[in-house]
XYZ file of C-alpha atoms in Angstrom:
636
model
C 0.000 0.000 0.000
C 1.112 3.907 -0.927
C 0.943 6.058 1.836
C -1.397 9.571 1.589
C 1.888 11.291 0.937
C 3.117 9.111 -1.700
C -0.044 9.192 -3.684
C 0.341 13.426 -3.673
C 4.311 13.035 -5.196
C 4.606 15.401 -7.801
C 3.658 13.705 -11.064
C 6.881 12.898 -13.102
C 7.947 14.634 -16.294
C 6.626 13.628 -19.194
C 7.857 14.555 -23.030
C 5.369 17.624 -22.923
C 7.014 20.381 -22.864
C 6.815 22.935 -19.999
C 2.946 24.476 -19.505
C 1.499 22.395 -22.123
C -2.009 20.786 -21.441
C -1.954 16.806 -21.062
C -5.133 15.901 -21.087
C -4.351 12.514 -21.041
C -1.799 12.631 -18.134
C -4.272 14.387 -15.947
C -7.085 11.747 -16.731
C -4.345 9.401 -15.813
C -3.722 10.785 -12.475
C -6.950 11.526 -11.211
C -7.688 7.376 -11.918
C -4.602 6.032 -9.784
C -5.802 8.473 -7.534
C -9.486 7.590 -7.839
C -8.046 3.928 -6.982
C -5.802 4.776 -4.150
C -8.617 6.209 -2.756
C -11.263 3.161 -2.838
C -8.110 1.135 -1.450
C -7.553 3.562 1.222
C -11.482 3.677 2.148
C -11.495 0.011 1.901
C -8.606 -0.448 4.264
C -10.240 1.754 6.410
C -13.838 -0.270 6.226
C -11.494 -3.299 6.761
C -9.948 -2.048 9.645
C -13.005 -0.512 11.546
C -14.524 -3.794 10.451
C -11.709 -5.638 13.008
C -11.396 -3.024 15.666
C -15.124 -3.398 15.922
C -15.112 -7.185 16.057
C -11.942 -6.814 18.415
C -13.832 -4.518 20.523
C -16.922 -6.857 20.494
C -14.903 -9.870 21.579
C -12.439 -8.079 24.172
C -16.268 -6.488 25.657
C -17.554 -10.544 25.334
C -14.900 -11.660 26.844
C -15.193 -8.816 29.592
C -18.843 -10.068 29.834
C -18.073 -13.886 30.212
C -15.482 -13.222 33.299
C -18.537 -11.480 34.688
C -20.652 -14.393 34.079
C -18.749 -17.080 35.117
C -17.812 -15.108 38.408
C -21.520 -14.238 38.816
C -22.116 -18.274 38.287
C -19.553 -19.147 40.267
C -21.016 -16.862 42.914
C -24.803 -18.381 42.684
C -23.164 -21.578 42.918
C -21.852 -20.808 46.010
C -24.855 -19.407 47.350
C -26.825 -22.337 46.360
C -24.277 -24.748 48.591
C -24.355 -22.654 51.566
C -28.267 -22.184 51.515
C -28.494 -25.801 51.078
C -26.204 -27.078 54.150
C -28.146 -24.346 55.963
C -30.853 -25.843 54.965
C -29.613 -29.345 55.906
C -28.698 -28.092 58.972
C -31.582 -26.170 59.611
C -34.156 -29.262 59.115
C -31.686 -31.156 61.787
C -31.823 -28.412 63.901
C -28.372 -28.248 64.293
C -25.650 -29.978 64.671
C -23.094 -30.937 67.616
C -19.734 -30.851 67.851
C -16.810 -30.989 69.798
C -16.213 -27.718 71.692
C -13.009 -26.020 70.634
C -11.223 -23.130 70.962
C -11.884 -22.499 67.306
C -15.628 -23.562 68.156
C -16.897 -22.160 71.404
C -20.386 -22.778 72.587
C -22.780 -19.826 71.082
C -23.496 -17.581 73.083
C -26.461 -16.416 71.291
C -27.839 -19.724 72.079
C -28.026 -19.776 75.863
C -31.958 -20.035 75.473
C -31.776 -23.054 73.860
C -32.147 -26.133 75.932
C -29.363 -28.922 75.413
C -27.007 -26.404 73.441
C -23.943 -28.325 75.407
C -23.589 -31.979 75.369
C -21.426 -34.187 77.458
C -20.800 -37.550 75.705
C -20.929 -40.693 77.858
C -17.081 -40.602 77.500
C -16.575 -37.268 78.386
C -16.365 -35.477 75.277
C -18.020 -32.051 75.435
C -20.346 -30.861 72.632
C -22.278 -27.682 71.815
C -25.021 -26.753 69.252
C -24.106 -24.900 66.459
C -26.998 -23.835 64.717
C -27.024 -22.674 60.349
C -25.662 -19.228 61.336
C -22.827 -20.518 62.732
C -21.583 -23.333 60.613
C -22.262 -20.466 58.080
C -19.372 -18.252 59.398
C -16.994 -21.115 60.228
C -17.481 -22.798 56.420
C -16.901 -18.795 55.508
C -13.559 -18.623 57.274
C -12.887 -22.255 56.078
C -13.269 -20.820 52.191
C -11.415 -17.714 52.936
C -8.430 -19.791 53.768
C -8.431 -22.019 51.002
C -9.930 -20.422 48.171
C -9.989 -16.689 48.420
C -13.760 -16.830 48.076
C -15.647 -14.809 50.666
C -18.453 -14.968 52.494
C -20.359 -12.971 54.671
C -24.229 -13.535 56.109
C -25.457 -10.381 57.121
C -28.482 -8.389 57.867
C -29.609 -4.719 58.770
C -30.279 -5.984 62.778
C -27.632 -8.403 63.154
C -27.326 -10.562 66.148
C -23.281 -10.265 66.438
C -21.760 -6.681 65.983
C -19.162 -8.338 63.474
C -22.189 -9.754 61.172
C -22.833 -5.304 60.500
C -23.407 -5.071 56.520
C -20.818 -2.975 54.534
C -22.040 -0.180 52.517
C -22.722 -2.061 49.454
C -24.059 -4.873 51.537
C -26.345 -2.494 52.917
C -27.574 -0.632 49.444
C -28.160 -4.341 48.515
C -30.414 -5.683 51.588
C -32.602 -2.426 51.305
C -33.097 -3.024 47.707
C -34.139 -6.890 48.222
C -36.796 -4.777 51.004
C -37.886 -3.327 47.965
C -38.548 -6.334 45.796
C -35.110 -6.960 44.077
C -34.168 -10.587 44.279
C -30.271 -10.805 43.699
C -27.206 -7.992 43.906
C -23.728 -7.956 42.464
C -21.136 -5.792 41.277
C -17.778 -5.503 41.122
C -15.659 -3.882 44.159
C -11.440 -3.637 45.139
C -11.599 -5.199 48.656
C -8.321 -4.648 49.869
C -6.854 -3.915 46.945
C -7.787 -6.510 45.041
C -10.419 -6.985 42.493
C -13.928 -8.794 43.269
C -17.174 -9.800 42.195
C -19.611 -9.797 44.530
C -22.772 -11.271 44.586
C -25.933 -11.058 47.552
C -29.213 -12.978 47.617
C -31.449 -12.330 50.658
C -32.302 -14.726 53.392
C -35.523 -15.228 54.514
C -36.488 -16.255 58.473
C -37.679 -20.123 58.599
C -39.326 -21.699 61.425
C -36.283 -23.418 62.602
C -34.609 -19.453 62.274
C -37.234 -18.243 64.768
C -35.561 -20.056 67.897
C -33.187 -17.331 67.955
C -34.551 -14.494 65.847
C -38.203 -14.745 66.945
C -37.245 -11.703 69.438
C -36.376 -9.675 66.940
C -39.788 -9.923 65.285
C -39.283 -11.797 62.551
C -42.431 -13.770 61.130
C -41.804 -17.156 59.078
C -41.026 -15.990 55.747
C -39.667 -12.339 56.254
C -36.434 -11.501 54.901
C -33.984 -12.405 57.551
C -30.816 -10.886 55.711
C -28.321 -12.002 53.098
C -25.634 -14.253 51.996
C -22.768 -11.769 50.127
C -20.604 -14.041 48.110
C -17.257 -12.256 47.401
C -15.328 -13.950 43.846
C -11.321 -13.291 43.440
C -11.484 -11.789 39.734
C -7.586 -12.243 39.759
C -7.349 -15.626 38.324
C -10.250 -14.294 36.087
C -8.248 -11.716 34.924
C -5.452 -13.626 34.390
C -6.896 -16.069 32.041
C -8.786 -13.058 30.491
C -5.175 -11.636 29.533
C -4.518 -14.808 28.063
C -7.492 -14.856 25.834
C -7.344 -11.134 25.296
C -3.460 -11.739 23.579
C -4.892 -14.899 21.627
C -7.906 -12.481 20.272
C -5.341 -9.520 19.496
C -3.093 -12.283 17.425
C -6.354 -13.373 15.718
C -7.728 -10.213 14.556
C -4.005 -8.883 13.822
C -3.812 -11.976 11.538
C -7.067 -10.841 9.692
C -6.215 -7.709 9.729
C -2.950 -8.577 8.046
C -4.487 -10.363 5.564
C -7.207 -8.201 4.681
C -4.277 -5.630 4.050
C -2.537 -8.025 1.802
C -5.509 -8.848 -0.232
C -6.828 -5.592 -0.718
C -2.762 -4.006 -1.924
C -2.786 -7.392 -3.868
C -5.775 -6.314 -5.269
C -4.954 -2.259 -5.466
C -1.458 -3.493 -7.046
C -3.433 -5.749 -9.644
C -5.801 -2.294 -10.587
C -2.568 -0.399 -10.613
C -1.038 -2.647 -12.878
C -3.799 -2.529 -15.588
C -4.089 1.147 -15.188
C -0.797 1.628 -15.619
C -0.748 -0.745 -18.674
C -3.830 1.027 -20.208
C -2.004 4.318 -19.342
C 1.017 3.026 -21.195
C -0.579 2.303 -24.399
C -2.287 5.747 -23.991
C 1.071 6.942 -23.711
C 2.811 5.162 -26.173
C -0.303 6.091 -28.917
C 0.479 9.974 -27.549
C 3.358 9.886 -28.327
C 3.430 8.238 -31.723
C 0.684 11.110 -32.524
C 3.135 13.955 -31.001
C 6.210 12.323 -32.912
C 4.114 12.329 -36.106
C 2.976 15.990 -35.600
C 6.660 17.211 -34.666
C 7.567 15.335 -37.933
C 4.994 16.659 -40.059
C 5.411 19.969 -38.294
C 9.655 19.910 -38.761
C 9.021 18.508 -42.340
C 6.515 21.846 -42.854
C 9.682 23.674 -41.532
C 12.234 21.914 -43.650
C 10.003 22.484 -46.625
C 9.406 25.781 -46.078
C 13.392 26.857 -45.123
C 14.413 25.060 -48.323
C 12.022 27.075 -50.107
C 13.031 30.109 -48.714
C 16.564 29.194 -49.196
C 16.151 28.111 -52.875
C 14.229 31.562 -53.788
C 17.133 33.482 -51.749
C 19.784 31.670 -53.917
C 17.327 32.216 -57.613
C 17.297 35.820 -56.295
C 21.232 36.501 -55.934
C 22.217 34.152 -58.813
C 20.475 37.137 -60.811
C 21.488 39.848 -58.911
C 24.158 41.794 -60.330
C 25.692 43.805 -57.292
C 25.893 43.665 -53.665
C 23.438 46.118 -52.943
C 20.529 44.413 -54.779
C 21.817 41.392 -52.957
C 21.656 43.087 -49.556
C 17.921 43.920 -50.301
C 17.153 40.559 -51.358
C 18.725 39.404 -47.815
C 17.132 41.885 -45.925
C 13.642 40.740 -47.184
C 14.214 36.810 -46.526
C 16.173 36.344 -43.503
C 13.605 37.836 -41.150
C 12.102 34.663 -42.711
C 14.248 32.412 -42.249
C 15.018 33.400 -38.787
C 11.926 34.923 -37.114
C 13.032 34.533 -33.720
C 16.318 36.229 -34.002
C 18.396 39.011 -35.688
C 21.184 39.187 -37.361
C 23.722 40.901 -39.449
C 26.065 40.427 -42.856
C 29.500 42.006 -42.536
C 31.520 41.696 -46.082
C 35.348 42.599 -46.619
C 36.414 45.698 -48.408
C 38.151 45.683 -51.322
C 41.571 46.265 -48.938
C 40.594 43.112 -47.287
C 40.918 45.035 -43.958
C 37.636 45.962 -42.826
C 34.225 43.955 -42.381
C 31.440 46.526 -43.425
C 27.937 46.049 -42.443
C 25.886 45.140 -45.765
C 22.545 43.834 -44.412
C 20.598 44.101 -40.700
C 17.573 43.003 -39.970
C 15.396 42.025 -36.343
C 14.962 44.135 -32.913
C 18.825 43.482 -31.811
C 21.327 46.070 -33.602
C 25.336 45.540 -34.314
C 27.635 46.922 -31.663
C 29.703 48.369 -34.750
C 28.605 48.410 -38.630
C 32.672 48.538 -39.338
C 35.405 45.963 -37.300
C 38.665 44.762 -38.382
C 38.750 40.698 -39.476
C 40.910 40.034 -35.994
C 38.505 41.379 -33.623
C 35.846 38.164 -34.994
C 36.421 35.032 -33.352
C 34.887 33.297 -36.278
C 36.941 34.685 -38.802
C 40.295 34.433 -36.702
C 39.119 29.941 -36.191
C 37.673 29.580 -39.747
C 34.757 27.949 -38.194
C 31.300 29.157 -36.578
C 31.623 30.440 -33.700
C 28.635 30.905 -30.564
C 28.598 33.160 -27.271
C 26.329 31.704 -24.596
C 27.427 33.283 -21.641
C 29.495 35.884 -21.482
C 31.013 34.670 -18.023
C 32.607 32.091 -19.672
C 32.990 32.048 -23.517
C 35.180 34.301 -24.902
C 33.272 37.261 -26.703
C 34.215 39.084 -29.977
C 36.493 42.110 -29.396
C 33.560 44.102 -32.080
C 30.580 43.819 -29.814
C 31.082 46.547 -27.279
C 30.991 45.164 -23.428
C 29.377 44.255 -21.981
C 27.508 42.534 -24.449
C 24.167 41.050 -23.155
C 22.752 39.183 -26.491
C 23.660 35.876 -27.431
C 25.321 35.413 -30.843
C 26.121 32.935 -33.463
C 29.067 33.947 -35.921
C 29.767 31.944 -39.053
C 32.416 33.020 -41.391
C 31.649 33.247 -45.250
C 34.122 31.597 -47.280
C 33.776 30.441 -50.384
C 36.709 28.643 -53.005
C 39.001 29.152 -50.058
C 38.046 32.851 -50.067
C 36.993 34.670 -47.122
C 34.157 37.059 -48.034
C 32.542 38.188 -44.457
C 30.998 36.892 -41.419
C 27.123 36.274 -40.813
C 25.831 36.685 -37.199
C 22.613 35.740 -35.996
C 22.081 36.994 -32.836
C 19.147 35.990 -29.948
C 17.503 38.609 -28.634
C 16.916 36.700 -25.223
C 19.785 38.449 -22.517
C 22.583 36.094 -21.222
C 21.396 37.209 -17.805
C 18.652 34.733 -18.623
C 18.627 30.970 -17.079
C 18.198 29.509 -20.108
C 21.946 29.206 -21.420
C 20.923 26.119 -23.347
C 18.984 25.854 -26.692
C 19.174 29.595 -27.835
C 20.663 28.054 -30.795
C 19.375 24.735 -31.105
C 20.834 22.670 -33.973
C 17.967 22.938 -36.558
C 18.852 26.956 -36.645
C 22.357 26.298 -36.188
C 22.181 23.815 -39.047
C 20.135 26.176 -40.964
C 22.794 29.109 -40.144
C 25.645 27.205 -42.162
C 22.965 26.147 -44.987
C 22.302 29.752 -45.592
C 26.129 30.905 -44.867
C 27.226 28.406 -47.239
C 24.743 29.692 -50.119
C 25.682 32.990 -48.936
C 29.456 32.999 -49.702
C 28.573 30.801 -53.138
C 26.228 33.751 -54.441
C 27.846 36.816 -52.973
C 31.228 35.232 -54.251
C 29.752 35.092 -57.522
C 28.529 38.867 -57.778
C 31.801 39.865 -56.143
C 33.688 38.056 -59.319
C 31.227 39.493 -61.774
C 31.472 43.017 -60.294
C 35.041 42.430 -60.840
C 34.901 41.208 -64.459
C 32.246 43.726 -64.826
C 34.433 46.649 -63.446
C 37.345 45.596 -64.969
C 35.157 45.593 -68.677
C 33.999 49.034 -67.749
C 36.862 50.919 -65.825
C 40.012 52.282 -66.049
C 42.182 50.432 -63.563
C 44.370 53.450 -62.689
C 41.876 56.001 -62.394
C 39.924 54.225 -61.147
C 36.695 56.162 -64.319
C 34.946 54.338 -66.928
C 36.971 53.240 -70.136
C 36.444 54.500 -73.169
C 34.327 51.598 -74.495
C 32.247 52.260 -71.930
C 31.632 55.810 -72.667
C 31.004 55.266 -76.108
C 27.978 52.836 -75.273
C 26.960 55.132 -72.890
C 27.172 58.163 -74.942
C 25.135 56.299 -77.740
C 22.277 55.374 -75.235
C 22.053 59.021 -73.479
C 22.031 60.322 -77.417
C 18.798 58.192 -77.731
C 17.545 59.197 -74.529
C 17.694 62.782 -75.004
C 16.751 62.804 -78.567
C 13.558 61.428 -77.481
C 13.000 63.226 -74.509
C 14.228 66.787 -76.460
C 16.984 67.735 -74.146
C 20.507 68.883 -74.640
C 23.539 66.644 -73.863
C 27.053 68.072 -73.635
C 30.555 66.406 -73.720
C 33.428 67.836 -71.792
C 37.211 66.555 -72.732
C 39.851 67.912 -70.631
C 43.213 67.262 -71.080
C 46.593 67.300 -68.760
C 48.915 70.511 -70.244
C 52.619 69.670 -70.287
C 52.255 66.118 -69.558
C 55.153 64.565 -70.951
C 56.917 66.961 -68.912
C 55.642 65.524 -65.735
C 56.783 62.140 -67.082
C 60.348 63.216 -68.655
C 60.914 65.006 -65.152
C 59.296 62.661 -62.263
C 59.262 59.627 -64.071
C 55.981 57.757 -65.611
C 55.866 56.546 -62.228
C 54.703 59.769 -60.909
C 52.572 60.492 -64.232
C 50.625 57.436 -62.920
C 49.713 59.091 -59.408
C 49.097 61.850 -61.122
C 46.340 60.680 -63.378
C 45.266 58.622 -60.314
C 44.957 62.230 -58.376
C 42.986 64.222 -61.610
C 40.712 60.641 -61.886
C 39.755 60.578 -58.325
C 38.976 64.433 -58.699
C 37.068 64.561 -61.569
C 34.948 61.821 -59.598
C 34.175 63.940 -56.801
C 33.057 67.098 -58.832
C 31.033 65.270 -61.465
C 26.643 65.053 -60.434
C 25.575 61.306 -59.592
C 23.807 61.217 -63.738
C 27.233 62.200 -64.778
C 29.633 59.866 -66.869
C 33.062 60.770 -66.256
C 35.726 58.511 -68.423
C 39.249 58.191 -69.326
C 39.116 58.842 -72.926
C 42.821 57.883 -73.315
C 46.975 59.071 -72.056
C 45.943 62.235 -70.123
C 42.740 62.861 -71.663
C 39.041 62.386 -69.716
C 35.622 63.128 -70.988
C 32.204 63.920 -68.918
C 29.176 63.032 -70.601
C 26.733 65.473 -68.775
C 23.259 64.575 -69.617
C 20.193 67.446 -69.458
C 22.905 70.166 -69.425
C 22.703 73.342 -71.828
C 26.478 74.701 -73.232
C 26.458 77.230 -70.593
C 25.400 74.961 -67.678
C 28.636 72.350 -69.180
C 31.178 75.490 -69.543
C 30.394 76.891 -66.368
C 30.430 72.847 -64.574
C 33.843 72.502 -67.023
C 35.639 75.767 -65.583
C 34.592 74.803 -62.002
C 37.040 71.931 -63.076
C 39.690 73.641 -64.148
C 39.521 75.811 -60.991
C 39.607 72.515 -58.869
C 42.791 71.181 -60.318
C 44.426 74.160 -59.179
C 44.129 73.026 -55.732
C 45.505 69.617 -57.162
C 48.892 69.296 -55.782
C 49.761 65.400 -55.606
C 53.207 64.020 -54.075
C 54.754 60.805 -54.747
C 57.237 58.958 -52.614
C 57.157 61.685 -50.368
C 58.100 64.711 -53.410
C 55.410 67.092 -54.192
C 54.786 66.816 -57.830
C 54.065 70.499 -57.943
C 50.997 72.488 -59.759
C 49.215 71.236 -62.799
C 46.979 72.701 -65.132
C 44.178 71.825 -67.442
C 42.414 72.406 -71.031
C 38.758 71.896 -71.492
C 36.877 71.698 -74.945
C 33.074 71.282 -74.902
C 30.483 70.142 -77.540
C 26.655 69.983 -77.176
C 24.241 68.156 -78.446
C 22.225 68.501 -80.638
C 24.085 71.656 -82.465
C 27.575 69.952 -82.543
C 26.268 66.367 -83.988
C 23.417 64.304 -83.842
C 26.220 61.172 -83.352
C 28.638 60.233 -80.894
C 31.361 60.853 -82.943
C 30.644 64.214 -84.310
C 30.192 65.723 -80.836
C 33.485 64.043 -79.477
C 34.964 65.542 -82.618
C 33.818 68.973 -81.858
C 35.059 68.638 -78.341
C 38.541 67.486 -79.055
C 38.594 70.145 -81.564
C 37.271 72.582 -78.843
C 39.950 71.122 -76.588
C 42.753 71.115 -79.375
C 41.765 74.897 -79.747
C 42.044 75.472 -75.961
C 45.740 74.317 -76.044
C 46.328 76.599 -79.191
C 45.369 79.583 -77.417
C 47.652 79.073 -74.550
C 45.957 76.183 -72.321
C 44.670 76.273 -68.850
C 41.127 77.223 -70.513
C 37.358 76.496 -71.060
C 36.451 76.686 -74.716
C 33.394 75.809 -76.385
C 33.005 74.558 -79.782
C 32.563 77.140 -82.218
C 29.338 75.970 -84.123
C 27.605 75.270 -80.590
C 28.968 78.615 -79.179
C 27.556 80.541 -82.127
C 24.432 78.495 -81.990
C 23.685 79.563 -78.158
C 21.089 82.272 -76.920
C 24.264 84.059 -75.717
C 26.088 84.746 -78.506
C 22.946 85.193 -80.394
C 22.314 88.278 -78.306
């Protein structure tokens, strides 16, 4: 059998997780409970059952020492009323005088009491009373038993009733027939028993004086039983019933936990299958349910990938990853740090979720990740080792995997938790389905972003100038053909700007080509800075550039073109350490449509403007002629 606190144990954990509902577990509980119950009730039945039945026999037994004392005590009675009697019809009887047998006073009416045997032996009448008293003393002796005749107006002082004696012969005045109870006479237990006596014709001789008529009640015979021996015997049987019931009792126990054990044990079996059938369901929903997730991240994964295979630079790429990976990581945040083209700084591309970067820009050491060449995870800042770019202390949880692709390092992706590491739970931030998910989209990652990284690459080097770093010339001949187009549809004036370097060759026969280099580099990076965002500015070839300004009138382009010039004058590039000293420009511009409805007419008016610019003594804006004749200026 369970005890009551056993059956209140907390229940034990089950594959639910945390604050779910289980039904079925609950239903389970409440019917072990429902049978611990009926077992404990029936125990209890059981056992009130015995104590009762113990009760019953210890009070029967109680009852029969009673009984056989109160037998033993009429039987008593019975014998000395009948040698009274005996005695009485005899009128006595003689016997040797004694010291323990005196002649009876009380008797010195009667005529003959004392005898004197013809040889010589002295006799004396003792009459029912008396034997009565001696056969008393006689039984006290040898059995314990008392006796005492008595009556309210005794004869002999030492015949006086007791109390109880007394309550008893004043009930038998009032019709009762027979007293006993039970009484401690001198310290020792007794049951006593009194019937009354009633006056005789042979009781009259000596009682007649007291006025006694044949058939009054005389007095009483008090019968006193030793309940000791009794008792003893009663102990006895009292132990025998206590290993009885205890022996029921035991085996009333044992059949009812047999049978609560037997309950438990199909419960539990039916419970098992219950079980076993809940959890086949919940494995089949957590597969269908991870299967719905797989599906849907390879999905997501496969329309990422589609989208960056046609992306052609990292920016449309970054909005393509800012639009999915919310997606693919609802519960977190993260970040996409790529290398620069110096290799020496990560630069945040793409951020998305509640939790922010410490830093958009770190240096490739400061990234555990990128310093192992594997993924790397902070749990708890107390213990794992934490990025030198997150700024301390740094509260959110982070998973860092490095994106390399061919061998090639390309940048870092971090997903980040936005649970605190103060929290408790250290464990499963970053269970392995999201960790495994992490490197699935880190590894597409690098393959997709390494492939628009080579194409800008091919593309740039197609379409730039590697030393200044402007568009090549092919380049600005497409261009200039589709802007041509565009403007001839749209009505708008286009103008060309070619500038050229005066006294080039002798920056190169005096510094060396080496310094002509940094000093195209220095006029490239320039002209980049001063040209608008619609602007095409291009190397046209040696130490000439062109700017294709769309939308812009001849005055608009001369005014942009001498705002050149006047920059270059603050040009004043050094190389290893050795200022190169001033430099100077010529400008020639054409416009469209008045200089050529073709590419090559209006760079032919331009280099013709610029060729004129160098005739008349360089460091100059001039416009072509036909263009500058053609304007609203000149005009007036």
């Amino acid at each position: 059998m369970e005890s009551p606190e056993e059956s209140h144990k907390e229940p034990s954990p089950t594959t639910d997780p945390p604050g779910s509902q289980n039904p079925l577990g609950k239903e389970s509980r409440n019917g072990k409970d429902r049978i611990k119950s009926y077992s404990w009730a029936l125990l209890a039945v059981w056992t009130l059952t015995i104590g009762i039945s113990l009760g019953w026999s210890l009070y029967q037994a109680r009852e029969g020492i009673l009984i056989m004392a109160l037998e033993a005590a009429r039987i008593n009675y019975e014998k000395d009323v009948l040698y009274r009697r005996w005695a009485a019809i005899h009128g006595g009887v003689y016997v040797p005088v004694t010291p323990a047998t005196p002649p009876n006073p009380y008797l010195e009416n009667v005529p003959e009491r004392d005898l004197t045997t013809p040889s010589g032996r002295h006799l004396t009448l003792m009459n029912p009373s008396y034997i009565t008293r001696q056969v008393f003393s006689l039984s006290l002796q040898e059995s314990a038993i008392r006796g005492h005749i008595t009556s309210l107006k005794p004869l002999r002082p030492e015949n006086l009733p007791d109390l109880w004696e007394t309550q008893a012969l004043q009930s038998f005045a009032q019709g009762k027939s027979e007293a006993y109870t039970t009484q401690n006479l001198e310290g020792r237990p007794y049951f006593r028993l009194m019937r009354p006596v009633f006056a005789e014709k042979s009781c009259l001789k000596c009682h007649a004086h007291q006025g006694y008529q044949e058939g009054d009640i005389r007095g009483g015979i008090s019968i006193s039983i030793p309940l000791d021996p009794l008792y003893a015997e009663q102990k006895r049987t009292i132990f025998t019933t206590f290993l009885g019931h205890a022996f029921l009792w035991l085996v009333g126990l044992a059949g009812i936990s047999l049978g609560q054990r037997n309950l438990m044990n199909a419960w539990q079996q039916q419970e098992n299958a219950e079980n076993a059938l809940k959890q086949s369901n919940s494995q089949l929903h957590r597969l269908v349910a991870e299967t719905g997730r797989l599906h849907r991240e390879t999905s997501l994964v496969s329309e990422m990938t589609d989208h960056l295979h046609a992306c052609l630079t990292l920016e449309e790429a970054g909005q393509i990853i800012h639009r999915l990976a919310p997606q693919l990581f609802p519960a977190y945040s993260g970040s996409l740090f790529l290398l620069n083209a110096s290799r020496n700084i990560l630069e945040l591309i793409v951020n998305w979720g509640e939790v922010a970067p410490n830093q958009s820009i770190f240096e490739p050491q400061r990234c555990w990740a990128l310093r192992r060449g594997r993924p790397y995870q902070m749990l708890d800042p107390a213990q794992d080792l934490i990025c030198e770019h997150l700024a301390a202390p740094s509260t959110a949880r982070y998973y860092c995997l490095p994106l390399v692709a061919q061998g090639d390092t390309l940048g870092v992706l971090q997903v980040r938790s936005a649970a605190s590491a103060d929290g408790d739970d250290t464990h499963g931030v970053f269970p392995e389905t999201v960790q495994s998910l992490a490197r699935t989209v880190a590894e597409h990652l690098a393959l997709s972003l390494g492939n628009i990284k080579l194409q800008e690459t091919l593309r740039h080097q197609a379409i730039r100038d590697p030393l200044t770093g402007l568009f090549n010339r092919r380049f600005m001949v497409e261009t200039l053909e589709l802007e041509l187009h565009r403007m001839r549809r749209r009505e708008l004036p286009l103008a060309v700007v070619m500038l050229d370097i005066d006294h080039f060759k002798r920056y190169n026969d005096t510094f060396g080509h080496s310094s002509g280099d940094v000093l195209l580099s220095a006029l490239g990076q320039m002209v980049r800075q001063k040209v608008r965002k619609e602007d095409v500015a291009c190397r046209y070839g040696g130490e000439e550039f062109t700017v294709i300004m769309p939308e812009t009138s001849l005055e608009t382009a001369c005014q942009r073109a001498e705002e050149l010039r006047q920059a270059v004058h603050d040009l004043h590039p050094e190389h290893q350490g050795r200022g190169l000293g001033g430099i100077t420009i010529s400008l020639g511009v054409a416009v469209f449509p008045q200089d050529g409805e073709n590419h090559e007419d209006l760079l032919r008016a331009a280099d013709a403007a610029l060729y004129e610019a160098k005739h008349a003594g360089r460091d100059r804006v001039v416009a072509s002629r036909k263009a500058d004749q053609d304007s609203p200026d000149s005009t007036a």
